[in-house]
Coordinates of C-alpha atoms in Angstrom, one line a residue:
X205 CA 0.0 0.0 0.0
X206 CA 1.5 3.4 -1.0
X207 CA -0.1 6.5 0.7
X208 CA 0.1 10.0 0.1
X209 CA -0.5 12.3 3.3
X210 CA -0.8 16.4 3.6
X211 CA -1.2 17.8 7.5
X212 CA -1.4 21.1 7.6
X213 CA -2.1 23.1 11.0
X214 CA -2.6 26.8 11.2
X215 CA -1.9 29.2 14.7
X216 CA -4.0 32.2 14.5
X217 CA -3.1 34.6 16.7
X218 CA -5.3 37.6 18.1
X219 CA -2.5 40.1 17.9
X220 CA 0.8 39.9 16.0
X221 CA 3.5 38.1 18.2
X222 CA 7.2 37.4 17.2
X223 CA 9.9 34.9 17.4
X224 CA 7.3 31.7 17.4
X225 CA 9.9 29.0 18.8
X226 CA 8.3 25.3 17.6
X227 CA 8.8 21.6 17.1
X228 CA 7.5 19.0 15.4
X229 CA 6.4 15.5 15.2
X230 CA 5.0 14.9 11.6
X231 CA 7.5 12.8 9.9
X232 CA 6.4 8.9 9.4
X233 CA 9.2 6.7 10.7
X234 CA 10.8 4.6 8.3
X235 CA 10.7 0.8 9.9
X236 CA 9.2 -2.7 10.4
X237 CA 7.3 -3.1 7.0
X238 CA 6.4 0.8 7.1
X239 CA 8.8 3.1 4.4
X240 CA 9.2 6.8 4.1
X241 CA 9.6 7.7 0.7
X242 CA 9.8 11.3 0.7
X243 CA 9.1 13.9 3.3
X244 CA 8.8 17.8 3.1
X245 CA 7.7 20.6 6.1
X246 CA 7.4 24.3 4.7
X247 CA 6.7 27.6 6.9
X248 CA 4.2 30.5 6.4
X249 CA 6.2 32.6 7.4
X250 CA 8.7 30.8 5.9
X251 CA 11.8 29.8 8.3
X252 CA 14.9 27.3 8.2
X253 CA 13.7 23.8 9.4
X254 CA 15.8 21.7 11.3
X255 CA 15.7 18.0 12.4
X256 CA 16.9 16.0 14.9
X257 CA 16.1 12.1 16.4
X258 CA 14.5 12.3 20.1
X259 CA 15.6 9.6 22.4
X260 CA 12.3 7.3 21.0
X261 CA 13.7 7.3 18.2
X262 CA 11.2 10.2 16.6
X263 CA 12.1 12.4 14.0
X264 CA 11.6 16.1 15.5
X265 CA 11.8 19.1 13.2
X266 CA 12.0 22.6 14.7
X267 CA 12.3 26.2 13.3
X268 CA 11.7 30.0 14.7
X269 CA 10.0 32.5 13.2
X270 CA 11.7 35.4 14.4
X271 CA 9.6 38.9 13.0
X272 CA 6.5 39.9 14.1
X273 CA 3.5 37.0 12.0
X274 CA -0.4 36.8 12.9
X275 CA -0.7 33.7 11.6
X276 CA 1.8 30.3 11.3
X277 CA 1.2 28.0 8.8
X278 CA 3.1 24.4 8.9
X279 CA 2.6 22.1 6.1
X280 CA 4.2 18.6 5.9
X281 CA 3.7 16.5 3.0
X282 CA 5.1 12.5 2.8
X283 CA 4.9 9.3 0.9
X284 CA 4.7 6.6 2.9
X285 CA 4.9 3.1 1.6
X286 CA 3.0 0.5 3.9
X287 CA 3.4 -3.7 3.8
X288 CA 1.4 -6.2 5.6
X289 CA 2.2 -7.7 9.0
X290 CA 2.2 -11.1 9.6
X291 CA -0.9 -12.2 11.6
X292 CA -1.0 -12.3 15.0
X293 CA -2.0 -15.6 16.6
X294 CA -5.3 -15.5 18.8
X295 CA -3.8 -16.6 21.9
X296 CA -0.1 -17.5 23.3
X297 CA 1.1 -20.3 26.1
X298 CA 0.0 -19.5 29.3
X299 CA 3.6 -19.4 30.6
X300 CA 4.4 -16.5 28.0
X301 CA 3.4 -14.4 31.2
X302 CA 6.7 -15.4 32.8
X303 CA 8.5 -13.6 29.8
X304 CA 6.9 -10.1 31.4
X305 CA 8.7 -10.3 34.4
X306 CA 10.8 -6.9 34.7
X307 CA 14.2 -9.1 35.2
X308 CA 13.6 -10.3 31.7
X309 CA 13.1 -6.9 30.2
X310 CA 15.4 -5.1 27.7
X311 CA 15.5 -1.5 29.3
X312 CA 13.6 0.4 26.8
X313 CA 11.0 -2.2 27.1
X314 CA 10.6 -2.0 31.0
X315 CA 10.5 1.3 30.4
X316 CA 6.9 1.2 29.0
X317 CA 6.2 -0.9 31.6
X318 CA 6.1 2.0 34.5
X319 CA 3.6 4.4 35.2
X320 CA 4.2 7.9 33.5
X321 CA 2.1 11.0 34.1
X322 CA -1.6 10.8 33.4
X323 CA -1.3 6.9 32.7
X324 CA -1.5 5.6 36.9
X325 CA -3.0 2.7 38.1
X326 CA -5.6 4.7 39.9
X327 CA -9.0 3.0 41.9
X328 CA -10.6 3.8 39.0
X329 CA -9.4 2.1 36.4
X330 CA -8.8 -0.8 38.9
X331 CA -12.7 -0.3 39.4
X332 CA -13.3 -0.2 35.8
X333 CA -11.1 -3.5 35.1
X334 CA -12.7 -5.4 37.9
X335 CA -16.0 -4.6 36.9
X336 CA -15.2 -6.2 33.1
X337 CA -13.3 -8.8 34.5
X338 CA -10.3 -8.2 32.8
X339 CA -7.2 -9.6 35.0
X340 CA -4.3 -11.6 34.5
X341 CA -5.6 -14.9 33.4
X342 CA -5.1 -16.9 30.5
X343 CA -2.2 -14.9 28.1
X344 CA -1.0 -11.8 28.1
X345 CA -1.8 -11.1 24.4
X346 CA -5.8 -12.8 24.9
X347 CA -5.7 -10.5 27.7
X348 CA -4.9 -7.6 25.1
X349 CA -7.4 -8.3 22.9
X350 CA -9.9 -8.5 25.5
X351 CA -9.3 -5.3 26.8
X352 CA -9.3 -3.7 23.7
X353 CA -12.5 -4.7 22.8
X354 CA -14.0 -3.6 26.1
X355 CA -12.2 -0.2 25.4
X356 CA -14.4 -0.2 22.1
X357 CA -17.4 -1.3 23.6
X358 CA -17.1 1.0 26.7
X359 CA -16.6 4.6 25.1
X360 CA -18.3 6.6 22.8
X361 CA -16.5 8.6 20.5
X362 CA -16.6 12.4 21.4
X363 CA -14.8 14.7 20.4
X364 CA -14.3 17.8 21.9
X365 CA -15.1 16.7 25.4
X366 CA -11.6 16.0 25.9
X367 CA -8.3 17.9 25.7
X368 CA -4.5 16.7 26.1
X369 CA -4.3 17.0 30.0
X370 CA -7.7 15.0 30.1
X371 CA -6.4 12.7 33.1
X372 CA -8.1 9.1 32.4
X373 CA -10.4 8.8 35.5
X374 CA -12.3 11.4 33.8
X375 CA -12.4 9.7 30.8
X376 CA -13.4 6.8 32.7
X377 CA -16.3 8.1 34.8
X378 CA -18.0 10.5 31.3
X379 CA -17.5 7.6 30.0
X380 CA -16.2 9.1 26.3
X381 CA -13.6 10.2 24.5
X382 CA -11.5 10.5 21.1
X383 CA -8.8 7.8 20.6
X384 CA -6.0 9.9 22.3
X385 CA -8.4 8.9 25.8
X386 CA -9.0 5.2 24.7
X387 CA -5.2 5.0 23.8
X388 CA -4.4 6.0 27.4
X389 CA -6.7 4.2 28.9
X390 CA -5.7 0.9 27.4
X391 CA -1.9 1.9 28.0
X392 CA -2.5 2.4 31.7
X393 CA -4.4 -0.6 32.2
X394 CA -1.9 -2.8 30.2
X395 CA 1.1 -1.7 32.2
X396 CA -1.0 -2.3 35.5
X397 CA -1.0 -6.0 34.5
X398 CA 2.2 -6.1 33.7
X399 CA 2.5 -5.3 30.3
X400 CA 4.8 -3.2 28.7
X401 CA 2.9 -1.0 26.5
X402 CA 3.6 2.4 24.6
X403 CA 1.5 5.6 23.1
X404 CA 1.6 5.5 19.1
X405 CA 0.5 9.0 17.3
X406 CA 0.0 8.6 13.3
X407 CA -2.2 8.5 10.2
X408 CA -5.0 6.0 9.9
X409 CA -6.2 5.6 6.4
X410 CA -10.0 5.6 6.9
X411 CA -12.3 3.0 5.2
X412 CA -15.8 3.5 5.8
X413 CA -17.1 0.1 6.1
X414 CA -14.8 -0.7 9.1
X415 CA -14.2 2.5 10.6
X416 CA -17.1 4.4 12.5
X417 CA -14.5 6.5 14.2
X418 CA -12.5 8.6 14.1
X419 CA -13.2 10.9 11.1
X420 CA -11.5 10.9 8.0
X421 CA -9.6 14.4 8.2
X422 CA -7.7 13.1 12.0
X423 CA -4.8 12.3 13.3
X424 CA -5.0 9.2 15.0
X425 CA -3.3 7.4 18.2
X426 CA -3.3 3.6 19.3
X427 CA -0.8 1.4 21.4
X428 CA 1.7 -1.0 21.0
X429 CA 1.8 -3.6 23.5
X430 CA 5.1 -5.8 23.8
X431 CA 4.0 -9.3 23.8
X432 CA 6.2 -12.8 24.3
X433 CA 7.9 -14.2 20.8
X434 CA 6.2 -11.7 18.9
X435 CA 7.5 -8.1 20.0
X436 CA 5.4 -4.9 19.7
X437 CA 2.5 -5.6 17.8
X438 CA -0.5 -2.5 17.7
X439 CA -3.6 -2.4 19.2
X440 CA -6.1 0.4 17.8
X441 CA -8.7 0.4 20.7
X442 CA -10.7 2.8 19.2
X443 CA -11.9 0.7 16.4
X444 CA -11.5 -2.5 18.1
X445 CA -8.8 -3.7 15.8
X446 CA -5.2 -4.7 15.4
X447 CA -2.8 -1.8 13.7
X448 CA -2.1 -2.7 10.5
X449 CA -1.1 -1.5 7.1
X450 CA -3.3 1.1 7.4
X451 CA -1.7 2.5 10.4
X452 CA 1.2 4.9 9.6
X453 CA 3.4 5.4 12.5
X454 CA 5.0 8.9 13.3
X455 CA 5.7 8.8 16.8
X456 CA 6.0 6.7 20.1
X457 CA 6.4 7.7 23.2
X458 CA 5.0 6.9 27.0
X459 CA 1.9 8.6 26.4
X460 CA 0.9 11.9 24.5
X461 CA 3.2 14.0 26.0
X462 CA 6.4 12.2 24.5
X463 CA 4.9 13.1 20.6
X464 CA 2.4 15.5 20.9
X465 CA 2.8 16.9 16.7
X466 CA 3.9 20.5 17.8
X467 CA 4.7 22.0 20.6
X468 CA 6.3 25.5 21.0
X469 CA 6.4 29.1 22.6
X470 CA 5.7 32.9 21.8
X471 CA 6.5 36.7 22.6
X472 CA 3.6 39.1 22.6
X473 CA 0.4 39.0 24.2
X474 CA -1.9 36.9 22.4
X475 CA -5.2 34.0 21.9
X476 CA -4.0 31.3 19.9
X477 CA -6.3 29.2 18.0
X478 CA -5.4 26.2 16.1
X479 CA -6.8 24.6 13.2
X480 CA -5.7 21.6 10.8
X481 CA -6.9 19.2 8.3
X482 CA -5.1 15.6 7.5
X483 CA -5.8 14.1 3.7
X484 CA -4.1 10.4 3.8
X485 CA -4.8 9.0 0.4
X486 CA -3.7 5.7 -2.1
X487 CA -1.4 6.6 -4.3
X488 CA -0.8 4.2 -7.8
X489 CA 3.1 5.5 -7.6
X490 CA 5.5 7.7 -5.8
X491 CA 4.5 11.6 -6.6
X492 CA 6.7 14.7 -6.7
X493 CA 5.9 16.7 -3.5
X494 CA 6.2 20.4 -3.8

């Protein structure tokens, strides 16, 4: 599968400010069945973009706009070239549990295994866990699947009831969400039985007969859990399936906060408002990007 994607994401500003100081996280990694072809980020104002590789191993561009601007426009543009995974198997040996014990843990894996910000094992998700009966039985990745499901099956889709500080016990008692929330949730809960797992921001391309949510012009998030003999494999709670070749991955990190897709600072006194639009399309061959 060969996709073409355009993000663009606007800052209006209520009065001009000056030297706008921003990174970003909008370059599709190039790994594991899923090649970049070609990649472009342009300004309005237009400003020198630089890159460098964050500690996840994230590509993070950053640029200042240094004279007074009312408005920043950021535009990235790639070609992404996708293959199929291998199938997961339903289920795994009931010792593959043992496998999951920290001692046996590379450290980058046991890493996503501890609690980090917003993603703790509070009462509430242990109340919300219990009450599904989701526990450590069985496998770790039956478990997984299990608990995506109930993710599904447990939250509407909502968005703009939520924001990016939305702790999860919120999310957990309105009951609702976009699949930034679900992908939380499922992390936190994951790690509270013992499995590494790991925040995912990307592209989904959007078929309509599978995918109620979310829309068609969205980022997306999911997990990766780390599962015995089979290594990170994605889980897209939000649509109650696995991640695929239709998932293009930009980012990972413990949770949102590792890859949110910009992040930067201001002089003046001013509102911001931001606005974007994502197009992630088939392509027949690689195109020139402008």
């Amino acid at each position: 599968m060969l996709y073409t994607i355009r993000h663009v994401t606007l800052f209006r500003y209520s009065h001009p400010v000056r030297e706008s100081v921003m990174e970003v996280r909008m370059q599709p990694r190039s790994e594991t069945g899923q090649r970049l072809l070609s990649f472009s980020l342009t300004t309005e104002p237009r400003s020198q973009v630089f890159s460098y590789e964050d500690p996840m191993g994230n590509t993070v561009h950053h640029f200042d706009v240094l004279k007074d601007h009312g408005d920043l426009r950021i535009e990235a543009q790639a070609q992404v070239e996708m293959a199929t995974p291998p199938r997961a198997p339903d289920s795994l040996p009931p010792e593959s549990w043992a496998a999951l014990s920290p001692e046996r843990l590379e450290s980058d894996v046991y890493d996503m295994l501890r609690p980090h910000g917003h993603l703790q094992p509070t009462v509430a998700l242990r109340q919300f866990l219990d009450a599904h009966g989701i526990a450590r039985t069985g496998d770790p990745l039956s478990t997984l699947l299990t608990l995506k499901k109930t993710i599904h099956d447990a939250f509407d889709y909502a968005p703009g009831v939520t924001d990016v500080d939305t702790p999860i016990d919120e999310v957990l008692a309105h009951g609702n969400g976009v699949c930034q929330d679900f992908s939380q949730v499922m992390i936190a809960a994951a790690r509270h039985l013992g499995i590494p797992a790991r925040y995912v921001s990307g592209y989904l391309f959007h078929r309509k007969e599978v995918d109620d949510r979310p829309a068609p012009d969205a980022t997306h998030a999911w997990v990766e859990a780390f599962v015995p003999y089979h290594g990170w494999i994605g889980f897209d709670p939000t649509n109650n399936t696995l991640a695929r070749d239709r998932h293009v991955r930009v980012a990972v990190g413990r949770d949102y906060s590792d890859v949110p897709p910009t992040r930067g600072t201001f002089k003046g006194v001013a509102e911001s408002e931001l606005s974007y639009s994502v197009s992630v399309q088939l392509a027949s061959s690689p195109q020139r990007l402008r």
